[in-house]
Short mmCIF file of C-alpha atoms in Angstrom, two decimals:
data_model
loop_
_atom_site.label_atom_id
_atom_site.label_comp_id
_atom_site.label_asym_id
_atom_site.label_seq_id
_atom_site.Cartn_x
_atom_site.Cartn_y
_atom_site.Cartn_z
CA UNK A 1 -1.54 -5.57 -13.50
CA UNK A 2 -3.72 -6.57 -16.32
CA UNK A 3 -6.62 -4.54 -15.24
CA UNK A 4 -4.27 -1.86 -15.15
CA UNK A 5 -3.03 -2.01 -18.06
CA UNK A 6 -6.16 -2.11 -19.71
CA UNK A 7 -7.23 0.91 -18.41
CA UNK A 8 -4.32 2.49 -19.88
CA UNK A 9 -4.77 1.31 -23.28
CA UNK A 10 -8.55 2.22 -23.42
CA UNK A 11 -7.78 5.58 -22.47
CA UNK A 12 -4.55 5.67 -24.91
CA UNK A 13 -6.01 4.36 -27.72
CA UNK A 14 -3.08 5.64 -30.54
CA UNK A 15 -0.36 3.44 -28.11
CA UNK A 16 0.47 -0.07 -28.72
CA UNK A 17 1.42 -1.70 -25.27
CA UNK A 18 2.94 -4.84 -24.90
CA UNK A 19 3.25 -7.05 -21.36
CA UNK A 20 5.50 -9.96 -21.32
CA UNK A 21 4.88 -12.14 -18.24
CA UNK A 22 6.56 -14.68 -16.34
CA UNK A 23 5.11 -17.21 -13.79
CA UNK A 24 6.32 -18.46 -11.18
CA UNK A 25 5.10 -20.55 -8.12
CA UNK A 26 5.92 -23.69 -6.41
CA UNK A 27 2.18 -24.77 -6.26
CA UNK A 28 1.51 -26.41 -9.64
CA UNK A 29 -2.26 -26.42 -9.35
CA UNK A 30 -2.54 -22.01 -8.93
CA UNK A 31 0.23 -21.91 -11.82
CA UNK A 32 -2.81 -23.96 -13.92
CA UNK A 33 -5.59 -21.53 -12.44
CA UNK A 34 -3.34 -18.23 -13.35
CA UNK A 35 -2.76 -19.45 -16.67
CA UNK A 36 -6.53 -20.66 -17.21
CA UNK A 37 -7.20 -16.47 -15.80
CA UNK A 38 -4.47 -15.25 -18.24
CA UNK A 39 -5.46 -16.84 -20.91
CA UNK A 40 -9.25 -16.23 -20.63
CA UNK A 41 -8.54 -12.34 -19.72
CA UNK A 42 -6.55 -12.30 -22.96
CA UNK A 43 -9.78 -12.59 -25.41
CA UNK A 44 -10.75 -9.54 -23.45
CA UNK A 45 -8.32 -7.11 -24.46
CA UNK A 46 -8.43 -3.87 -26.29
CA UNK A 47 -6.73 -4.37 -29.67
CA UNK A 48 -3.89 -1.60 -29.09
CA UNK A 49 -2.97 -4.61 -25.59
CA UNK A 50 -0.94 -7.56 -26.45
CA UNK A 51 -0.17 -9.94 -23.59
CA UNK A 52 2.12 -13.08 -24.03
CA UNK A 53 2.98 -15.56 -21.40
CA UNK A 54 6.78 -16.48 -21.87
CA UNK A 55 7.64 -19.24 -19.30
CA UNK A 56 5.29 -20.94 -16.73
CA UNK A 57 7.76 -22.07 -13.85
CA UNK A 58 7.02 -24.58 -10.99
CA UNK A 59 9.98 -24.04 -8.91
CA UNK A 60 10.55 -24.38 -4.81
CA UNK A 61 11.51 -21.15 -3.55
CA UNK A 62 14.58 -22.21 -1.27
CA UNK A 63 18.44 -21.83 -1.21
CA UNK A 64 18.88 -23.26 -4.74
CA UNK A 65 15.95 -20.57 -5.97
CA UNK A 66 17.47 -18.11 -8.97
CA UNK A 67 16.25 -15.20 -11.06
CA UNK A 68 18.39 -15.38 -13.96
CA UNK A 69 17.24 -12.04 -16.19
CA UNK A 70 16.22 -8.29 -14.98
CA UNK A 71 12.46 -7.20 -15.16
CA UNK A 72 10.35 -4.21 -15.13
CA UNK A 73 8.57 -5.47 -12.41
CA UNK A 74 8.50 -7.82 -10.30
CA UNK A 75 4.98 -8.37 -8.26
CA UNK A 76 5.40 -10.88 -5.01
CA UNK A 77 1.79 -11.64 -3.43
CA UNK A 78 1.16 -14.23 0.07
CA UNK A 79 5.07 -14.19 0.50
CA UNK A 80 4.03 -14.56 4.42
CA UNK A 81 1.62 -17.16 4.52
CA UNK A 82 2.47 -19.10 6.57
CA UNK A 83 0.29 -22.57 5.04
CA UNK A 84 2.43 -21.62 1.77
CA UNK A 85 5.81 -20.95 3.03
CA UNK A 86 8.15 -23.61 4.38
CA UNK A 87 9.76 -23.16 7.65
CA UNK A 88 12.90 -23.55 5.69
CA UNK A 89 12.46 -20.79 3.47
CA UNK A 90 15.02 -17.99 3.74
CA UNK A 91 13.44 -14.85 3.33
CA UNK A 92 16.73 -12.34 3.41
CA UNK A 93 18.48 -14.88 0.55
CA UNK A 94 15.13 -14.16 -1.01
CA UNK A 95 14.74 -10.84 -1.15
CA UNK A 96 18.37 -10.59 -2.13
CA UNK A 97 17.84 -12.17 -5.06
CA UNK A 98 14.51 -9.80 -5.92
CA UNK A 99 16.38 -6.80 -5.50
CA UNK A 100 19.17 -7.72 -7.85
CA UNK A 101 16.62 -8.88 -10.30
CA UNK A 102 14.85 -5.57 -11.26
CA UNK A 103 16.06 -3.17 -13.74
CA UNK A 104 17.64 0.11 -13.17
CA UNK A 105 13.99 1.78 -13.16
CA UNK A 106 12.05 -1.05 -12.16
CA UNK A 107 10.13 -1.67 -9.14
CA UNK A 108 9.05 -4.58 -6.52
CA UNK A 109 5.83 -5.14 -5.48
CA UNK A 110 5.06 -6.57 -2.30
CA UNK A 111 1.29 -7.10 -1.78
CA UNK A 112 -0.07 -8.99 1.39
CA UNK A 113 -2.95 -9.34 3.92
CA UNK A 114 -4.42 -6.95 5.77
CA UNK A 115 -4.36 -9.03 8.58
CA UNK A 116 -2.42 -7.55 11.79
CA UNK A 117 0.37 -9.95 12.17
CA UNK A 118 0.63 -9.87 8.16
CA UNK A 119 1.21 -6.03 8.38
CA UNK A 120 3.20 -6.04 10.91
CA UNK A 121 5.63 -8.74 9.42
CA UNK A 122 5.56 -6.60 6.14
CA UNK A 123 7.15 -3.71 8.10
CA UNK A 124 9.79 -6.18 9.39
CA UNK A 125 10.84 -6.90 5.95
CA UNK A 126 10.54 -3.27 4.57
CA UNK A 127 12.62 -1.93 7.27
CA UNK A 128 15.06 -4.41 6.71
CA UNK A 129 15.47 -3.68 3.08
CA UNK A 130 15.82 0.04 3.26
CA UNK A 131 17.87 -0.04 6.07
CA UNK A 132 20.21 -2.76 4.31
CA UNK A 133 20.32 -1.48 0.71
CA UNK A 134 21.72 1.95 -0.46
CA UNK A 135 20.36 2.05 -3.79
CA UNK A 136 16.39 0.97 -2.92
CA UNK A 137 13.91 3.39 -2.17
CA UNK A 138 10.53 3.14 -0.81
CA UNK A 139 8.13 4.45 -3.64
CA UNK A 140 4.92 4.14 -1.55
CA UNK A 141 3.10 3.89 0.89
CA UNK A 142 4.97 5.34 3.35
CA UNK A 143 6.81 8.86 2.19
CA UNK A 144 9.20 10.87 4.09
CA UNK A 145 7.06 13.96 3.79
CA UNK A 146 9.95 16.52 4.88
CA UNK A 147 12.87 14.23 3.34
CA UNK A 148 14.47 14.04 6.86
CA UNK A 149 16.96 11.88 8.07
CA UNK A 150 15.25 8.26 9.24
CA UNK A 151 16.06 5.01 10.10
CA UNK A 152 13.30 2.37 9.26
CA UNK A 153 11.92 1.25 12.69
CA UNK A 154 8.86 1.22 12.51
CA UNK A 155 6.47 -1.03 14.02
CA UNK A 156 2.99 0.19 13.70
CA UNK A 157 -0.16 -1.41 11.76
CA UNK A 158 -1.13 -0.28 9.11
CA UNK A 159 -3.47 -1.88 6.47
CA UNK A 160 -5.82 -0.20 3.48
CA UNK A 161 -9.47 -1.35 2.32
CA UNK A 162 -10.72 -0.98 -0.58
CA UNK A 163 -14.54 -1.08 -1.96
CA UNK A 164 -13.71 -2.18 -5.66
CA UNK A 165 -14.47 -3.31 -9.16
CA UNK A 166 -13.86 -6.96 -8.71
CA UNK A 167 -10.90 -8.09 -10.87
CA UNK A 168 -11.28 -11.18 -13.53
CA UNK A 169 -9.85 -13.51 -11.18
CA UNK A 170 -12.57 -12.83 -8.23
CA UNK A 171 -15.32 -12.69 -11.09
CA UNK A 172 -14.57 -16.18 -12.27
CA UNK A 173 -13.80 -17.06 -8.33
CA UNK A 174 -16.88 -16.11 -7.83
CA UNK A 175 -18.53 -17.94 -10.40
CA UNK A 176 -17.16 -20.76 -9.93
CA UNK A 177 -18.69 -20.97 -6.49
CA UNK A 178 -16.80 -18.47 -4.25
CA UNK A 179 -19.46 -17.13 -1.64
CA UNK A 180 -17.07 -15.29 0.85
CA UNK A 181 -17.16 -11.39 0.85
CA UNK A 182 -15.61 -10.11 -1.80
CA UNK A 183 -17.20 -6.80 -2.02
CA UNK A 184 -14.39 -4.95 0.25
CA UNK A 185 -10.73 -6.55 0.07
CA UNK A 186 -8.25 -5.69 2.90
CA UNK A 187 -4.45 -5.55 2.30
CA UNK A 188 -0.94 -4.15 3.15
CA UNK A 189 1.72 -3.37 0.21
CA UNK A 190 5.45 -1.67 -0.68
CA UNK A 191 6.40 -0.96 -3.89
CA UNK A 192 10.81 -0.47 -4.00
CA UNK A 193 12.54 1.31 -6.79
CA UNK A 194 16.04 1.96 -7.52
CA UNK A 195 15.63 5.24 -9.61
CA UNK A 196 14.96 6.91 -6.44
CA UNK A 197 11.52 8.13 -7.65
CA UNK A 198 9.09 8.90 -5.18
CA UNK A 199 5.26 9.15 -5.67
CA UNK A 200 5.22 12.63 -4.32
CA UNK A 201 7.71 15.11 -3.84
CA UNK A 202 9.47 16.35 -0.81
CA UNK A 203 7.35 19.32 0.73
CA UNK A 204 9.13 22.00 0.89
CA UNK A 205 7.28 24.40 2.70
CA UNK A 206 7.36 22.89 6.12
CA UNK A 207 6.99 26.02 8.16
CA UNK A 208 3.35 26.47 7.22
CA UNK A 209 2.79 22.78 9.10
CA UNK A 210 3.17 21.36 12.50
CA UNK A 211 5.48 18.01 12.21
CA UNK A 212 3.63 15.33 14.15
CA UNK A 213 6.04 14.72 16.23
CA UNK A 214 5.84 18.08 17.91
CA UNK A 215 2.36 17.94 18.40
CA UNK A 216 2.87 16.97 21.75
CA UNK A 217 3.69 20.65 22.23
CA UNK A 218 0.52 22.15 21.30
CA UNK A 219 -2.23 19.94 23.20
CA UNK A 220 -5.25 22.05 22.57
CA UNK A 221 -3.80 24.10 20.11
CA UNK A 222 -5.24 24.37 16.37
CA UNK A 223 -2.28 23.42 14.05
CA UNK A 224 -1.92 22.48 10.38
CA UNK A 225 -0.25 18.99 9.51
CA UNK A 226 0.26 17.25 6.34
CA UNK A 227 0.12 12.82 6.24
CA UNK A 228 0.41 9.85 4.32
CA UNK A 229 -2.93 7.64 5.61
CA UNK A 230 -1.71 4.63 7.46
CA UNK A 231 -5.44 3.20 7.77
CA UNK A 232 -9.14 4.41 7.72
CA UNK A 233 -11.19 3.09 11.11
CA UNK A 234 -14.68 3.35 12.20
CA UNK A 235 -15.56 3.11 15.75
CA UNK A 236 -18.85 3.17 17.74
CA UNK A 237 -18.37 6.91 17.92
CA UNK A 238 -15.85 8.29 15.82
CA UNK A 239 -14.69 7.78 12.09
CA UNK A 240 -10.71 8.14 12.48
CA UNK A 241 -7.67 9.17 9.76
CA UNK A 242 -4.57 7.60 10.94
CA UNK A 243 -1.53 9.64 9.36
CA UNK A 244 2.11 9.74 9.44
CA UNK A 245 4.64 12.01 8.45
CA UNK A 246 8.30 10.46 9.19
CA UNK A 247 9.16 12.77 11.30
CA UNK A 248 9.30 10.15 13.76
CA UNK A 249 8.82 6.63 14.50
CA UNK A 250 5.24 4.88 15.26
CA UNK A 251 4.41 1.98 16.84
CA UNK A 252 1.26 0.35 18.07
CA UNK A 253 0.12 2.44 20.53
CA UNK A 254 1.39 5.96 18.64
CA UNK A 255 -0.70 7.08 16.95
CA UNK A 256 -2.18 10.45 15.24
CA UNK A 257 -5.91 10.28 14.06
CA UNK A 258 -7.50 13.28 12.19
CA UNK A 259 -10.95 12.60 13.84
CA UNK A 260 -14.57 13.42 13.32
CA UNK A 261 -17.79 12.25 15.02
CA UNK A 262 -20.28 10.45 13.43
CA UNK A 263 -23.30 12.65 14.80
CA UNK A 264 -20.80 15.96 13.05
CA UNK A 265 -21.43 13.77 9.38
CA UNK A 266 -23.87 15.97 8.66
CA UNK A 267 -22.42 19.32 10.20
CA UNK A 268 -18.74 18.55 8.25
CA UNK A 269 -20.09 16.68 4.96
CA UNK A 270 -17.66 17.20 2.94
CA UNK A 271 -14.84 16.42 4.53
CA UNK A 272 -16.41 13.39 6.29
CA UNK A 273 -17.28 11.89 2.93
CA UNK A 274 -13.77 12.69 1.92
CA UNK A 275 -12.41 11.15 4.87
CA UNK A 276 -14.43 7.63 4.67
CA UNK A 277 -12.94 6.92 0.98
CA UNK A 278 -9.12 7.66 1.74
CA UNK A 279 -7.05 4.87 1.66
CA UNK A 280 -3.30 3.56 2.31
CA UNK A 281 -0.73 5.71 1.02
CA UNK A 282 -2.36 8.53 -0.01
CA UNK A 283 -0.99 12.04 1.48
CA UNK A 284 -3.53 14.70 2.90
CA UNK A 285 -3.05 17.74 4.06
CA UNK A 286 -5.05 18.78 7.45
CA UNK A 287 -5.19 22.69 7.84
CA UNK A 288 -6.75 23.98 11.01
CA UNK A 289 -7.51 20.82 13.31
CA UNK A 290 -7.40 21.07 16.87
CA UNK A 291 -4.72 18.58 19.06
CA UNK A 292 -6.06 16.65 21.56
CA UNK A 293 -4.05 13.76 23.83
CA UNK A 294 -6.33 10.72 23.50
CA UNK A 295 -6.96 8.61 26.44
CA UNK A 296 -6.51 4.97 25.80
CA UNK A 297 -2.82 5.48 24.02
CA UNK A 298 -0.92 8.28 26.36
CA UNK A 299 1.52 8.93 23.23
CA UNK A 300 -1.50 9.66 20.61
CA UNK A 301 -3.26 12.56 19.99
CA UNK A 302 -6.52 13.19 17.83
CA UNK A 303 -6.69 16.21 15.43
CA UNK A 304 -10.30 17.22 15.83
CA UNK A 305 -12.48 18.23 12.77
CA UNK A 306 -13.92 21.86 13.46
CA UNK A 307 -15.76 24.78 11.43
CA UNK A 308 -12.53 26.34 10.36
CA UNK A 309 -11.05 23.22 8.81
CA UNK A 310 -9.67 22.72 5.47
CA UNK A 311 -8.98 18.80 4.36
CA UNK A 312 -7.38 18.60 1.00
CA UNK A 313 -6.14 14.83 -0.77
CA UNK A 314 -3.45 14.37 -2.51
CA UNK A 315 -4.15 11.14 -5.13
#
């Protein structure tokens, strides 16, 4: 968030922004390293960036846990570890209190692991939510690309990885003698808003595209699709684009991959470069891909890079 941010008010120079933040933890010993962080970031800021710290909270997050004012934002990291979450720990009285705790355009961040079972417990909770509340709406990653009529069932895994600019806190991490890989971070998010903003519209034009879940009737056929990017994977032979669309429900083992072979990097260039720095939640449109069942997963199909394709992103 601070990085963020910053960013912002370097590029806005004429705007004063202001960030009031509120800590809260039941580990007193990170409360003391995110403070030590906070405060050394401050000295960092552009002038036209003021950041304040307003309350520093140890508190057990259990049945007696409260939220007592509405926020902006609220940003929830390693709610499923499982070494830092009690057994006793009640995550629908949780999230119940979240929800009612965010402003009438505010959103909830979730941010996790990119671990499998991390992911996959992250969808648990996210279906759970929308399914639950009326007046929450998922912001991203996961957009209902023709606005269609779905219930939140979804099971599948989905994680994004990112080669970055190391934030503050893995700089001084780092320094202070951190030696795992921190190069390339792997992780799993939702952001929930009530205004029903979405980050990007309904498309409207859906008889130029092939929904993915009728591409089971056009194996071998050349269609057009549009997808949000579940996950980016690189096999022995193939670099893959997982996408969905909402037009039906995944699971593990359904899947649709816009594909390309490594030994075609050179032949497709463009659109293999494209493909290897897509990430989570961004939507692409796919025009002119071929469908092809895959073999391990009888429900999956690739969509096969060819000379006629055109891959555009969506950021």
């Amino acid at each position: 968030m601070l990085e963020f941010y910053t960013i912002i008010a370097n590029v806005i120079k004429n705007t004063k922004f202001e960030i009031t933040i509120n800590l809260l933890d039941e580990n007193e010993e990170f409360i003391k390293i995110a403070k030590l962080f906070i405060d050394k970031y401050k000295k960092t800021l552009p002038s036209n960036l003021e950041v304040r710290l307003k309350f520093i909270e140890q508190q057990t997050i259990d049945s007696k846990f409260n939220i007592e004012q509405l926020y902006d934002y609220i940003i929830i990291s390693n709610l499923l570890n499982s070494f830092e979450v009690e057994e006793k720990f009640d995550m629908c009285n949780f999230i119940d209190k979240v929800i009612n705790s965010i402003e009438s355009d505010g959103a909830i961040l979730i941010i996790e692991p990119g671990d499998k079972l991390s992911c996959e417990n992250l969808k648990i909770i996210r279906n759970n939510i929308l399914n639950k509340y009326n007046n929450i709406n998922l912001y991203s990653p996961c957009n209902n690309i023709w606005g269609l009529d779905f219930s939140y069932k979804c099971t599948c895994f989905s994680s994004g990885s990112f080669k970055w600019d190391k934030p503050y806190i893995i700089k001084q991490l780092n320094y202070k003698g951190l030696v795992k890989k921190s190069d390339e971070i792997s992780f799993n998010y939702c952001i929930f808003r009530k205004d029903g903003k979405l980050k990007y519209e309904i498309e409207k034009n859906s008889d130029e595209y092939t929904m993915l879940k009728d591409i089971k009737n056009n194996d071998g056929k050349t269609v057009s699709v549009k997808g949000i990017v579940r996950s980016v994977m690189s096999t022995k032979n193939y670099l893959f684009v997982s996408i969905c669309d909402f037009s039906e429900s995944l699971d593990i083992n359904k899947h649709y991959n816009i594909s390309i072979k490594h030994i075609e990097r050179i032949k497709y260039k463009d659109i293999y470069e494209s493909m290897k720095v897509m990430n989570i939640g961004e939507r692409i449109t796919a025009k002119n891909v071929v469908c092809e069942k895959m073999r391990i997963y009888s429900n999956s199909y690739l969509l096969k890079i060819n000379n006629n394709t055109e891959l555009y992103r969506e950021l």
